[in-house]
Coordinates of C-alpha atoms in Angstrom, one line a residue:
M1 CA 140.8 91.1 86.3
A2 CA 138.5 90.6 83.3
A3 CA 134.9 91.8 83.5
G4 CA 132.5 89.0 84.5
E5 CA 135.0 87.0 86.6
P6 CA 133.6 86.2 90.1
G7 CA 135.7 88.8 91.9
D8 CA 134.6 91.6 89.6
L9 CA 131.7 93.6 90.9
G10 CA 131.4 95.9 87.9
G11 CA 132.3 98.9 90.1
Y12 CA 129.2 98.6 92.3
Y13 CA 129.9 98.6 96.0
F14 CA 127.1 98.5 98.6
R15 CA 126.8 99.4 102.2
F16 CA 124.1 98.4 104.7
L17 CA 122.2 101.4 106.2
P18 CA 120.9 100.1 109.5
Q19 CA 120.0 103.7 110.6
K20 CA 117.4 103.9 107.9
T21 CA 114.1 102.8 109.5
F22 CA 110.8 102.2 107.8
Q23 CA 108.1 103.8 109.9
C24 CA 105.5 102.1 107.7
L25 CA 106.2 98.7 109.3
S26 CA 106.7 99.8 112.9
T27 CA 103.7 102.0 113.8
P28 CA 101.4 100.4 116.4
E29 CA 98.5 100.5 114.0
T30 CA 100.4 98.8 111.2
T31 CA 101.9 96.2 113.6
S32 CA 98.4 95.2 114.8
R33 CA 97.2 94.9 111.2
L34 CA 100.1 92.8 110.1
R35 CA 99.5 90.6 113.1
Q36 CA 95.9 90.1 112.0
W37 CA 97.0 89.4 108.4
S38 CA 99.5 86.8 109.6
M39 CA 102.4 88.8 108.2
L40 CA 104.0 90.2 111.4
G41 CA 107.5 88.9 111.9
R42 CA 107.7 87.7 108.3
V43 CA 108.0 91.0 106.6
A44 CA 111.0 93.3 106.6
A45 CA 112.4 96.4 104.9
Q46 CA 116.1 97.2 104.7
A47 CA 118.1 99.9 103.1
F48 CA 121.5 99.7 101.3
G49 CA 123.5 102.5 99.7
F50 CA 125.5 102.1 96.5
D51 CA 128.2 104.2 94.9
Q52 CA 127.5 104.2 91.2
T53 CA 125.3 106.5 89.1
F54 CA 122.0 104.8 88.3
Q55 CA 120.3 105.8 85.1
A56 CA 116.7 104.7 84.6
Y57 CA 117.3 104.1 80.9
R58 CA 120.2 101.7 81.8
K59 CA 118.1 99.6 84.2
D60 CA 119.4 96.5 82.5
D61 CA 122.9 97.4 83.4
F62 CA 121.9 97.6 87.1
V63 CA 120.2 94.3 86.8
M64 CA 123.1 92.5 85.1
V65 CA 125.9 94.1 86.9
G66 CA 124.6 95.9 90.1
L67 CA 122.4 93.1 91.4
R68 CA 125.1 90.5 90.8
A69 CA 127.5 92.7 92.7
F70 CA 124.8 93.2 95.5
F71 CA 124.6 89.5 96.2
K72 CA 128.4 89.1 96.4
D73 CA 129.0 92.3 98.4
P74 CA 130.8 91.7 101.7
D75 CA 128.5 94.3 103.4
V76 CA 125.3 92.7 102.0
I77 CA 126.0 89.0 102.7
P78 CA 126.0 89.3 106.6
N79 CA 123.1 91.9 106.6
L80 CA 120.5 90.9 104.1
K81 CA 117.7 89.2 106.0
L82 CA 115.6 86.3 105.0
L83 CA 113.6 83.7 106.8
S84 CA 114.8 80.1 107.1
D85 CA 112.4 77.6 105.6
S86 CA 113.4 75.0 108.1
S87 CA 113.6 77.0 111.4
G88 CA 111.4 80.0 110.6
Q89 CA 114.1 82.2 112.1
W90 CA 115.7 85.3 110.4
I91 CA 119.0 84.3 108.9
T92 CA 121.4 85.8 106.3
L93 CA 122.3 84.4 102.9
G94 CA 124.8 81.6 103.7
T95 CA 125.3 80.5 100.1
E96 CA 126.9 81.7 96.9
V97 CA 124.5 83.2 94.4
K98 CA 125.0 81.9 90.9
K99 CA 122.2 83.6 89.0
I100 CA 119.7 86.5 89.5
E101 CA 116.4 87.1 87.9
A102 CA 114.9 90.6 88.2
I103 CA 111.5 91.6 86.8
N104 CA 111.0 95.3 86.2
V105 CA 107.9 96.4 88.1
P106 CA 106.2 99.5 86.7
C107 CA 105.9 102.3 89.3
T108 CA 104.0 105.2 87.9
Q109 CA 100.9 105.7 90.2
L110 CA 100.9 108.9 92.3
S111 CA 97.5 108.6 93.9
M112 CA 95.3 106.2 95.8
S113 CA 92.4 107.3 93.6
F114 CA 93.7 104.3 91.5
F115 CA 91.5 102.2 93.7
N116 CA 88.3 104.3 93.5
R117 CA 86.9 101.8 90.9
L118 CA 86.4 99.4 93.8
Y119 CA 83.7 101.7 95.1
N120 CA 82.4 102.6 91.6
E121 CA 82.0 98.9 90.6
N122 CA 80.2 98.0 93.9
I123 CA 83.0 95.7 95.1
V124 CA 83.1 98.0 98.2
R125 CA 80.1 99.9 99.6
D126 CA 80.2 103.6 100.2
S127 CA 80.5 102.8 103.9
G128 CA 83.8 101.0 103.1
H129 CA 82.4 97.5 103.7
I130 CA 83.6 94.9 101.3
V131 CA 80.7 93.1 99.5
K132 CA 80.5 89.4 100.5
C133 CA 80.1 86.6 98.0
L134 CA 79.6 82.8 98.1
D135 CA 82.6 81.0 99.5
S136 CA 84.9 79.5 96.9
F137 CA 88.6 78.7 96.7
C138 CA 91.4 79.9 94.5
D139 CA 94.3 77.7 95.5
P140 CA 95.7 78.4 98.1
F141 CA 93.4 81.3 99.0
P142 CA 89.8 81.3 100.3
V143 CA 87.5 83.7 98.4
S144 CA 84.6 85.0 100.4
D145 CA 84.2 88.5 99.1
E146 CA 84.1 90.5 95.9
L147 CA 87.5 92.1 96.6
R148 CA 89.3 88.7 96.6
K149 CA 87.4 87.8 93.5
V150 CA 88.7 90.9 91.7
L151 CA 92.3 90.1 92.9
L152 CA 92.3 86.3 92.1
V153 CA 89.5 84.9 90.0
E154 CA 90.4 85.7 86.4
D155 CA 87.1 84.6 84.9
S156 CA 85.0 86.6 87.4
E157 CA 82.7 89.3 86.1
K158 CA 84.6 92.3 87.4
Y159 CA 88.2 91.0 87.1
G160 CA 88.6 93.3 84.1
I161 CA 88.2 96.5 86.1
F162 CA 92.0 96.4 86.6
S163 CA 93.8 95.9 83.3
Q164 CA 96.9 93.8 83.0
P165 CA 99.2 96.9 83.1
D166 CA 97.2 98.1 86.2
R167 CA 97.9 94.8 87.9
E168 CA 101.6 95.0 87.2
E169 CA 101.9 98.4 88.9
F170 CA 103.9 98.3 92.2
L171 CA 101.0 100.1 94.0
F172 CA 98.7 97.3 93.0
C173 CA 101.2 94.6 93.9
L174 CA 101.6 96.0 97.4
F175 CA 97.8 96.3 97.9
K176 CA 97.2 92.7 96.7
H177 CA 100.0 91.3 98.9
L178 CA 98.4 93.0 102.0
C179 CA 94.9 91.8 101.1
L180 CA 96.0 88.2 100.7
G181 CA 98.2 88.2 103.8
G182 CA 99.9 85.2 105.4
A183 CA 98.9 81.6 106.2
L184 CA 96.4 82.4 109.0
C185 CA 95.2 85.7 107.6
Q186 CA 92.1 87.2 109.2
Y187 CA 90.6 89.2 106.4
E188 CA 89.2 92.7 106.9
D189 CA 85.5 93.4 106.5
V190 CA 86.3 97.0 105.3
L191 CA 88.6 98.4 102.7
P192 CA 90.3 101.4 104.5
P193 CA 92.9 99.4 106.5
Y194 CA 94.2 97.9 103.3
L195 CA 94.4 101.2 101.5
Q196 CA 96.0 103.1 104.5
T197 CA 98.7 100.4 104.9
T198 CA 99.4 100.3 101.2
K199 CA 99.8 104.0 101.1
L200 CA 102.1 104.1 104.1
L201 CA 104.3 101.4 102.6
Y202 CA 104.4 103.0 99.1
K203 CA 105.3 106.4 100.5
D204 CA 108.1 105.0 102.7
L205 CA 109.6 102.9 99.9
V206 CA 109.2 105.0 96.8
S207 CA 110.9 108.4 96.1
V208 CA 109.3 111.3 94.3
R209 CA 110.5 114.7 93.2
K210 CA 109.0 117.8 91.6
N211 CA 110.1 118.1 87.9
P212 CA 111.8 121.4 87.6
Q213 CA 110.3 122.1 84.2
T214 CA 106.7 120.9 84.5
K215 CA 106.5 121.4 88.3
K216 CA 104.6 118.1 88.4
I217 CA 105.5 115.4 91.0
Q218 CA 107.1 112.4 89.4
I219 CA 108.4 109.1 90.8
T220 CA 112.1 108.7 90.5
S221 CA 112.4 105.1 91.9
S222 CA 112.8 102.0 89.8
V223 CA 111.4 98.7 91.2
F224 CA 112.5 95.2 90.6
K225 CA 111.1 91.9 91.8
V226 CA 114.2 89.8 92.6
T227 CA 114.9 86.1 92.8
A228 CA 118.4 84.6 93.3
Y229 CA 119.6 81.1 92.7
D230 CA 122.5 79.1 94.1
S231 CA 123.9 75.8 92.7
A232 CA 120.9 73.9 94.2
G233 CA 118.1 76.2 92.8
V234 CA 116.2 79.2 94.2
C235 CA 117.8 80.4 97.5
Y236 CA 116.3 83.9 97.8
P237 CA 113.7 85.1 98.8
S238 CA 113.0 81.5 99.8
T239 CA 113.6 78.0 98.5
K240 CA 109.8 77.5 98.4
S241 CA 107.9 79.4 95.8
H242 CA 104.7 81.2 96.7
E243 CA 102.7 84.1 95.3
Q244 CA 103.0 85.8 98.8
T245 CA 106.8 85.2 99.1
F246 CA 108.6 88.1 97.5
S247 CA 111.5 90.5 97.5
Y248 CA 111.2 93.9 95.8
F249 CA 114.2 96.1 95.3
I250 CA 113.3 99.8 95.1
V251 CA 116.2 101.9 93.7
D252 CA 116.4 105.6 94.4
P253 CA 118.8 106.9 91.8
I254 CA 119.2 110.3 93.5
K255 CA 120.1 109.2 97.0
R256 CA 121.7 106.0 95.6
H257 CA 119.7 103.8 97.9
V258 CA 118.2 100.4 97.5
H259 CA 115.2 99.6 99.6
V260 CA 114.5 95.9 100.0
L261 CA 110.9 94.9 100.9
Y262 CA 110.8 91.2 101.8
H263 CA 108.1 88.8 102.9
S264 CA 108.0 85.1 103.3
Y265 CA 104.6 83.4 103.3
G266 CA 103.8 81.4 106.5
V267 CA 102.2 81.8 109.9
G268 CA 103.0 85.3 111.3
D269 CA 103.6 86.2 115.0
M270 CA 100.3 85.9 116.9
S271 CA 101.4 87.2 120.3

């Protein structure tokens, strides 16, 4: 069979790893925070194994060949979870994927000190309290504190404390997603819950190792933000586009695992 034909998976085969659990999403503390942020029941993490060598310098090969194979794999199709836009229930991908887009997300940050500037710039007080501001709106999000201004309002005075490359970092993306939450998000008055939850997620999803030469800790994972299309248009992570609807694929080249972090914007579990 010639390369590129529908049955050809480029040598990539995947297997669902149901035994791999993500503590970051199941601790009582995180569960209660996700409930408050209207994300509970709408966010999921799953793991899949694959059988090919993944080389970071050949990321494009994984995107072009590996991801295409992923969405056609007989062990992925019945196991990859997504939320139905119509019923709000968890379903699996019941459609044939025709095209995949994957944005490479930089993942270089090793420390939460990345967020210290929020204190230094008086967006958050030393006590951890987030400084309030006059209510405004940055569609579709209400902006009532300096933190949301820094995250959303491009012409605000302190937006520049995070550069464009900073904002592209996976650590920043996770933090921003948690801060913005779901459709009925009750925002925190203090910063630590956002930082603690970001750190738990990041540590659970991203792999590190000590470089044998330099003895320094380095991140080994590669991160992609993934969108898939069927013949009708976008089918994954959702047919409806929203800044807070996302699927990140975090690839561990050493264990040959793909961690999928998924969230679909909407009203989370309240009970």
